[in-house]
Amino acid sequence: MKILAIGRNYAKHIEELNNERPDEPVVFGKPETAILKNNAPFYYPDFSNDIHHEVEILIKICKVGKNIDQKFAHKYYDEIGIGIDFTARDLQSKAKAKGLPWDLAKGFNGSAPISDFIPKSDFDLSNLNFSLKKDGQEVQLGNTSFMLFNFDYLVSYVSRFFMLKKGDIIFSGTPEGVGPVKIGNRLEAFIEDKKMMDFEVK
Ligand code: MG
């Protein structure tokens, strides 16, 4: 399986990092080895002093496809989840300054904690609230109505470049409120009022 992730998909997050608003989705990948499941702890890596949380809604691909038309894209994902796109912001800032790739900053071991997946049919995906608490305090609150590119557009767009296969996961971008984590933090992620993930930084 593969993980594709979308950067700069929420305007207020673009502003907080002083990035440019993209004309097309910003797409990057994470390797399968980035995944943490079942509320496994995240171990703070020794190569960064500035790991940031980015809470994001995930969609899981349910059938193979490429060059998918946007109007059929909804048939290619049937479950959603929530995940953290952990980012070594110090490494990413260096890479961005030099125009170099983000792989080290975004794809390291444990950089993709993910929840279990639940049927999308239970939700209105165009108006979905999701949030992240750090040590009990809400730090990020998003709503999918503020996405620059919606799920169907993202599936259609990435499928022009990457054949999508059953089990692939798309991270759909983070809203504002990203910030650092520290050893000892507890992170809890929610879709609407349902707690989906609860784990520690060690
Ligand atoms: Mg992200």
PDB file of C-alpha atoms and ligand atoms in Angstrom:
ATOM      1  CA  MET A   1       0.000   0.000   0.000  1.00  0.00           C
ATOM      2  CA  LYS A   2       0.996   3.589  -0.291  1.00  0.00           C
ATOM      3  CA  ILE A   3       0.281   6.809   1.516  1.00  0.00           C
ATOM      4  CA  LEU A   4      -0.290   9.986  -0.446  1.00  0.00           C
ATOM      5  CA  ALA A   5      -0.580  13.247   1.424  1.00  0.00           C
ATOM      6  CA  ILE A   6      -1.848  16.680   0.476  1.00  0.00           C
ATOM      7  CA  GLY A   7      -0.160  19.863   1.637  1.00  0.00           C
ATOM      8  CA  ARG A   8      -1.648  23.357   1.763  1.00  0.00           C
ATOM      9  CA  ASN A   9      -5.300  22.359   1.480  1.00  0.00           C
ATOM     10  CA  TYR A  10      -6.693  24.746   4.126  1.00  0.00           C
ATOM     11  CA  ALA A  11      -6.294  28.504   3.622  1.00  0.00           C
ATOM     12  CA  LYS A  12      -5.691  29.425   7.272  1.00  0.00           C
ATOM     13  CA  HIS A  13      -2.957  26.805   7.584  1.00  0.00           C
ATOM     14  CA  ILE A  14      -1.313  28.195   4.432  1.00  0.00           C
ATOM     15  CA  GLU A  15      -1.346  31.623   6.100  1.00  0.00           C
ATOM     16  CA  GLU A  16       0.120  30.415   9.392  1.00  0.00           C
ATOM     17  CA  LEU A  17       3.171  28.982   7.576  1.00  0.00           C
ATOM     18  CA  ASN A  18       3.411  31.919   5.134  1.00  0.00           C
ATOM     19  CA  ASN A  19       3.063  29.583   2.157  1.00  0.00           C
ATOM     20  CA  GLU A  20       1.617  30.341  -1.254  1.00  0.00           C
ATOM     21  CA  ARG A  21      -1.892  29.214  -2.094  1.00  0.00           C
ATOM     22  CA  PRO A  22      -1.517  26.431  -4.703  1.00  0.00           C
ATOM     23  CA  ASP A  23      -3.371  26.254  -8.038  1.00  0.00           C
ATOM     24  CA  GLU A  24      -3.269  22.457  -7.889  1.00  0.00           C
ATOM     25  CA  PRO A  25      -2.930  20.130  -4.888  1.00  0.00           C
ATOM     26  CA  VAL A  26       0.532  19.825  -3.345  1.00  0.00           C
ATOM     27  CA  VAL A  27       1.163  16.079  -3.196  1.00  0.00           C
ATOM     28  CA  PHE A  28       3.826  14.127  -1.349  1.00  0.00           C
ATOM     29  CA  GLY A  29       4.221  10.554  -0.159  1.00  0.00           C
ATOM     30  CA  LYS A  30       5.021   8.760   3.047  1.00  0.00           C
ATOM     31  CA  PRO A  31       6.326   5.190   3.107  1.00  0.00           C
ATOM     32  CA  GLU A  32       4.304   2.376   4.652  1.00  0.00           C
ATOM     33  CA  THR A  33       6.875   2.230   7.466  1.00  0.00           C
ATOM     34  CA  ALA A  34       5.635   5.634   8.676  1.00  0.00           C
ATOM     35  CA  ILE A  35       2.378   4.106   9.914  1.00  0.00           C
ATOM     36  CA  LEU A  36       1.571   3.742  13.613  1.00  0.00           C
ATOM     37  CA  LYS A  37      -1.671   1.936  14.469  1.00  0.00           C
ATOM     38  CA  ASN A  38      -3.715   0.939  17.502  1.00  0.00           C
ATOM     39  CA  ASN A  39      -2.712   4.002  19.539  1.00  0.00           C
ATOM     40  CA  ALA A  40       0.931   2.944  19.552  1.00  0.00           C
ATOM     41  CA  PRO A  41       3.187   5.604  21.116  1.00  0.00           C
ATOM     42  CA  PHE A  42       5.173   7.972  18.927  1.00  0.00           C
ATOM     43  CA  TYR A  43       8.873   7.982  19.797  1.00  0.00           C
ATOM     44  CA  TYR A  44      10.419  11.426  19.366  1.00  0.00           C
ATOM     45  CA  PRO A  45      13.270  11.067  16.860  1.00  0.00           C
ATOM     46  CA  ASP A  46      16.805  12.265  17.630  1.00  0.00           C
ATOM     47  CA  PHE A  47      17.275  14.115  14.304  1.00  0.00           C
ATOM     48  CA  SER A  48      14.731  16.853  14.999  1.00  0.00           C
ATOM     49  CA  ASN A  49      13.993  19.394  17.716  1.00  0.00           C
ATOM     50  CA  ASP A  50      10.746  20.621  16.192  1.00  0.00           C
ATOM     51  CA  ILE A  51       8.248  17.856  15.444  1.00  0.00           C
ATOM     52  CA  HIS A  52       4.808  19.327  14.669  1.00  0.00           C
ATOM     53  CA  HIS A  53       1.382  17.713  14.771  1.00  0.00           C
ATOM     54  CA  GLU A  54      -0.871  18.094  11.710  1.00  0.00           C
ATOM     55  CA  VAL A  55      -4.252  16.421  12.220  1.00  0.00           C
ATOM     56  CA  GLU A  56      -5.892  15.324   8.961  1.00  0.00           C
ATOM     57  CA  ILE A  57      -8.899  13.406   7.679  1.00  0.00           C
ATOM     58  CA  LEU A  58      -7.932  10.225   5.853  1.00  0.00           C
ATOM     59  CA  ILE A  59      -9.717   8.380   3.103  1.00  0.00           C
ATOM     60  CA  LYS A  60      -9.043   4.768   2.253  1.00  0.00           C
ATOM     61  CA  ILE A  61      -9.106   3.611  -1.345  1.00  0.00           C
ATOM     62  CA  CYS A  62     -11.390   0.604  -1.929  1.00  0.00           C
ATOM     63  CA  LYS A  63     -10.681  -0.290  -5.551  1.00  0.00           C
ATOM     64  CA  VAL A  64      -8.003   0.016  -8.155  1.00  0.00           C
ATOM     65  CA  GLY A  65      -8.102   2.930 -10.559  1.00  0.00           C
ATOM     66  CA  LYS A  66      -6.157   5.519 -12.501  1.00  0.00           C
ATOM     67  CA  ASN A  67      -7.198   8.612 -14.433  1.00  0.00           C
ATOM     68  CA  ILE A  68     -10.397   8.572 -12.397  1.00  0.00           C
ATOM     69  CA  ASP A  69     -13.019  11.074 -13.489  1.00  0.00           C
ATOM     70  CA  GLN A  70     -14.005  13.408 -10.669  1.00  0.00           C
ATOM     71  CA  LYS A  71     -17.665  12.455 -11.015  1.00  0.00           C
ATOM     72  CA  PHE A  72     -16.874   8.783 -10.323  1.00  0.00           C
ATOM     73  CA  ALA A  73     -14.205   9.442  -7.681  1.00  0.00           C
ATOM     74  CA  HIS A  74     -16.614   8.857  -4.767  1.00  0.00           C
ATOM     75  CA  LYS A  75     -16.820   5.176  -5.759  1.00  0.00           C
ATOM     76  CA  TYR A  76     -13.108   4.711  -5.066  1.00  0.00           C
ATOM     77  CA  TYR A  77     -13.203   5.351  -1.300  1.00  0.00           C
ATOM     78  CA  ASP A  78     -15.725   4.077   1.180  1.00  0.00           C
ATOM     79  CA  GLU A  79     -14.091   4.640   4.567  1.00  0.00           C
ATOM     80  CA  ILE A  80     -12.601   7.573   6.441  1.00  0.00           C
ATOM     81  CA  GLY A  81     -10.273   7.872   9.390  1.00  0.00           C
ATOM     82  CA  ILE A  82      -8.073  10.423  11.094  1.00  0.00           C
ATOM     83  CA  GLY A  83      -4.317  10.644  11.249  1.00  0.00           C
ATOM     84  CA  ILE A  84      -1.404  12.835  12.224  1.00  0.00           C
ATOM     85  CA  ASP A  85       0.998  13.984   9.530  1.00  0.00           C
ATOM     86  CA  PHE A  86       3.951  14.407  11.896  1.00  0.00           C
ATOM     87  CA  THR A  87       6.404  16.836  10.373  1.00  0.00           C
ATOM     88  CA  ALA A  88       9.985  17.615  11.365  1.00  0.00           C
ATOM     89  CA  ARG A  89       9.440  21.334  10.788  1.00  0.00           C
ATOM     90  CA  ASP A  90      13.129  22.151  11.244  1.00  0.00           C
ATOM     91  CA  LEU A  91      14.141  19.692   8.507  1.00  0.00           C
ATOM     92  CA  GLN A  92      11.255  20.792   6.302  1.00  0.00           C
ATOM     93  CA  SER A  93      12.166  24.481   6.616  1.00  0.00           C
ATOM     94  CA  LYS A  94      15.748  23.726   5.594  1.00  0.00           C
ATOM     95  CA  ALA A  95      14.557  21.653   2.620  1.00  0.00           C
ATOM     96  CA  LYS A  96      12.056  24.322   1.542  1.00  0.00           C
ATOM     97  CA  ALA A  97      14.722  27.034   1.693  1.00  0.00           C
ATOM     98  CA  LYS A  98      16.903  25.038  -0.676  1.00  0.00           C
ATOM     99  CA  GLY A  99      14.051  23.759  -2.866  1.00  0.00           C
ATOM    100  CA  LEU A 100      14.829  20.181  -1.806  1.00  0.00           C
ATOM    101  CA  PRO A 101      12.367  17.291  -1.257  1.00  0.00           C
ATOM    102  CA  TRP A 102      10.469  16.822   2.018  1.00  0.00           C
ATOM    103  CA  ASP A 103      10.898  13.068   2.362  1.00  0.00           C
ATOM    104  CA  LEU A 104      13.051  13.136   5.497  1.00  0.00           C
ATOM    105  CA  ALA A 105      10.850  15.765   7.149  1.00  0.00           C
ATOM    106  CA  LYS A 106       7.578  13.955   6.411  1.00  0.00           C
ATOM    107  CA  GLY A 107       8.270  10.258   5.903  1.00  0.00           C
ATOM    108  CA  PHE A 108      10.351   9.154   8.882  1.00  0.00           C
ATOM    109  CA  ASN A 109       9.433   6.170  11.069  1.00  0.00           C
ATOM    110  CA  GLY A 110       6.223   6.768  12.986  1.00  0.00           C
ATOM    111  CA  SER A 111       5.336   9.957  11.117  1.00  0.00           C
ATOM    112  CA  ALA A 112       1.877   8.656  10.198  1.00  0.00           C
ATOM    113  CA  PRO A 113      -0.218   7.562  13.191  1.00  0.00           C
ATOM    114  CA  ILE A 114      -3.630   6.499  11.861  1.00  0.00           C
ATOM    115  CA  SER A 115      -6.960   5.561  13.431  1.00  0.00           C
ATOM    116  CA  ASP A 116      -9.217   2.695  12.527  1.00  0.00           C
ATOM    117  CA  PHE A 117     -11.434   3.399   9.521  1.00  0.00           C
ATOM    118  CA  ILE A 118     -15.201   3.858   9.596  1.00  0.00           C
ATOM    119  CA  PRO A 119     -17.807   3.941   6.811  1.00  0.00           C
ATOM    120  CA  LYS A 120     -18.015   7.318   5.093  1.00  0.00           C
ATOM    121  CA  SER A 121     -21.760   6.801   4.661  1.00  0.00           C
ATOM    122  CA  ASP A 122     -22.265   7.785   8.318  1.00  0.00           C
ATOM    123  CA  PHE A 123     -21.035  11.347   7.626  1.00  0.00           C
ATOM    124  CA  ASP A 124     -21.486  14.420   5.444  1.00  0.00           C
ATOM    125  CA  LEU A 125     -17.988  14.633   3.991  1.00  0.00           C
ATOM    126  CA  SER A 126     -18.526  18.180   2.759  1.00  0.00           C
ATOM    127  CA  ASN A 127     -19.167  19.400   6.314  1.00  0.00           C
ATOM    128  CA  LEU A 128     -17.196  17.227   8.697  1.00  0.00           C
ATOM    129  CA  ASN A 129     -15.703  18.499  11.951  1.00  0.00           C
ATOM    130  CA  PHE A 130     -12.452  17.047  13.220  1.00  0.00           C
ATOM    131  CA  SER A 131     -10.095  18.043  15.981  1.00  0.00           C
ATOM    132  CA  LEU A 132      -6.972  17.336  17.971  1.00  0.00           C
ATOM    133  CA  LYS A 133      -6.362  17.696  21.696  1.00  0.00           C
ATOM    134  CA  LYS A 134      -2.898  17.949  23.213  1.00  0.00           C
ATOM    135  CA  ASP A 135      -2.843  17.150  26.935  1.00  0.00           C
ATOM    136  CA  GLY A 136      -6.599  17.703  27.038  1.00  0.00           C
ATOM    137  CA  GLN A 137      -6.528  21.133  25.320  1.00  0.00           C
ATOM    138  CA  GLU A 138      -7.994  21.520  21.837  1.00  0.00           C
ATOM    139  CA  VAL A 139      -5.181  22.692  19.537  1.00  0.00           C
ATOM    140  CA  GLN A 140      -6.637  22.063  16.078  1.00  0.00           C
ATOM    141  CA  LEU A 141     -10.249  22.214  14.926  1.00  0.00           C
ATOM    142  CA  GLY A 142     -11.051  21.733  11.254  1.00  0.00           C
ATOM    143  CA  ASN A 143     -14.059  21.405   9.015  1.00  0.00           C
ATOM    144  CA  THR A 144     -13.835  19.830   5.585  1.00  0.00           C
ATOM    145  CA  SER A 145     -15.990  22.609   4.100  1.00  0.00           C
ATOM    146  CA  PHE A 146     -12.804  24.749   4.206  1.00  0.00           C
ATOM    147  CA  MET A 147     -10.740  22.406   2.014  1.00  0.00           C
ATOM    148  CA  LEU A 148      -9.418  24.093  -1.124  1.00  0.00           C
ATOM    149  CA  PHE A 149      -9.678  20.753  -2.973  1.00  0.00           C
ATOM    150  CA  ASN A 150     -12.346  18.268  -1.879  1.00  0.00           C
ATOM    151  CA  PHE A 151     -11.960  14.505  -1.576  1.00  0.00           C
ATOM    152  CA  ASP A 152     -13.339  13.705  -5.037  1.00  0.00           C
ATOM    153  CA  TYR A 153     -11.031  16.241  -6.657  1.00  0.00           C
ATOM    154  CA  LEU A 154      -8.033  14.870  -4.739  1.00  0.00           C
ATOM    155  CA  VAL A 155      -8.756  11.260  -5.746  1.00  0.00           C
ATOM    156  CA  SER A 156      -9.204  12.262  -9.366  1.00  0.00           C
ATOM    157  CA  TYR A 157      -6.081  14.441  -9.354  1.00  0.00           C
ATOM    158  CA  VAL A 158      -3.640  12.021  -7.715  1.00  0.00           C
ATOM    159  CA  SER A 159      -4.927   9.128  -9.853  1.00  0.00           C
ATOM    160  CA  ARG A 160      -3.566  10.891 -12.955  1.00  0.00           C
ATOM    161  CA  PHE A 161      -0.064  10.314 -11.583  1.00  0.00           C
ATOM    162  CA  PHE A 162      -0.369   7.294  -9.284  1.00  0.00           C
ATOM    163  CA  MET A 163      -2.495   4.222  -9.897  1.00  0.00           C
ATOM    164  CA  LEU A 164      -4.603   3.875  -6.772  1.00  0.00           C
ATOM    165  CA  LYS A 165      -4.953   0.466  -5.197  1.00  0.00           C
ATOM    166  CA  LYS A 166      -7.213  -0.998  -2.562  1.00  0.00           C
ATOM    167  CA  GLY A 167      -5.868  -0.076   0.885  1.00  0.00           C
ATOM    168  CA  ASP A 168      -4.036   3.080  -0.172  1.00  0.00           C
ATOM    169  CA  ILE A 169      -4.531   6.013   2.194  1.00  0.00           C
ATOM    170  CA  ILE A 170      -4.804   9.696   1.380  1.00  0.00           C
ATOM    171  CA  PHE A 171      -4.016  12.327   4.037  1.00  0.00           C
ATOM    172  CA  SER A 172      -6.185  15.268   2.970  1.00  0.00           C
ATOM    173  CA  GLY A 173      -4.391  18.222   4.557  1.00  0.00           C
ATOM    174  CA  THR A 174      -4.333  19.952   7.903  1.00  0.00           C
ATOM    175  CA  PRO A 175      -6.272  22.968   9.165  1.00  0.00           C
ATOM    176  CA  GLU A 176      -4.639  25.772  11.178  1.00  0.00           C
ATOM    177  CA  GLY A 177      -3.266  25.251  14.666  1.00  0.00           C
ATOM    178  CA  VAL A 178      -0.254  23.068  13.878  1.00  0.00           C
ATOM    179  CA  GLY A 179       2.377  23.172  16.574  1.00  0.00           C
ATOM    180  CA  PRO A 180       5.157  21.323  18.355  1.00  0.00           C
ATOM    181  CA  VAL A 181       4.822  18.171  20.414  1.00  0.00           C
ATOM    182  CA  LYS A 182       7.051  17.201  23.329  1.00  0.00           C
ATOM    183  CA  ILE A 183       7.912  13.967  25.047  1.00  0.00           C
ATOM    184  CA  GLY A 184       5.116  13.247  27.518  1.00  0.00           C
ATOM    185  CA  ASN A 185       2.325  14.859  25.454  1.00  0.00           C
ATOM    186  CA  ARG A 186      -0.916  12.941  25.041  1.00  0.00           C
ATOM    187  CA  LEU A 187      -2.662  13.386  21.684  1.00  0.00           C
ATOM    188  CA  GLU A 188      -6.360  12.631  21.122  1.00  0.00           C
ATOM    189  CA  ALA A 189      -7.997  12.968  17.713  1.00  0.00           C
ATOM    190  CA  PHE A 190     -11.717  13.224  17.024  1.00  0.00           C
ATOM    191  CA  ILE A 191     -14.078  12.985  14.076  1.00  0.00           C
ATOM    192  CA  GLU A 192     -17.113  14.976  15.190  1.00  0.00           C
ATOM    193  CA  ASP A 193     -17.514  13.863  18.830  1.00  0.00           C
ATOM    194  CA  LYS A 194     -16.091  10.396  18.328  1.00  0.00           C
ATOM    195  CA  LYS A 195     -12.629   9.823  19.769  1.00  0.00           C
ATOM    196  CA  MET A 196     -10.681   7.961  17.113  1.00  0.00           C
ATOM    197  CA  MET A 197      -7.133   8.031  18.427  1.00  0.00           C
ATOM    198  CA  ASP A 198      -5.420   8.459  21.806  1.00  0.00           C
ATOM    199  CA  PHE A 199      -1.678   8.010  22.145  1.00  0.00           C
ATOM    200  CA  GLU A 200       1.445   9.377  23.809  1.00  0.00           C
ATOM    201  CA  VAL A 201       4.658  10.977  22.656  1.00  0.00           C
ATOM    202  CA  LYS A 202       7.561   9.108  24.280  1.00  0.00           C
TER     203      LYS A 202
HETATM  204 MG    MG B   1      -0.007  17.739   6.393  1.00  0.00          MG
END
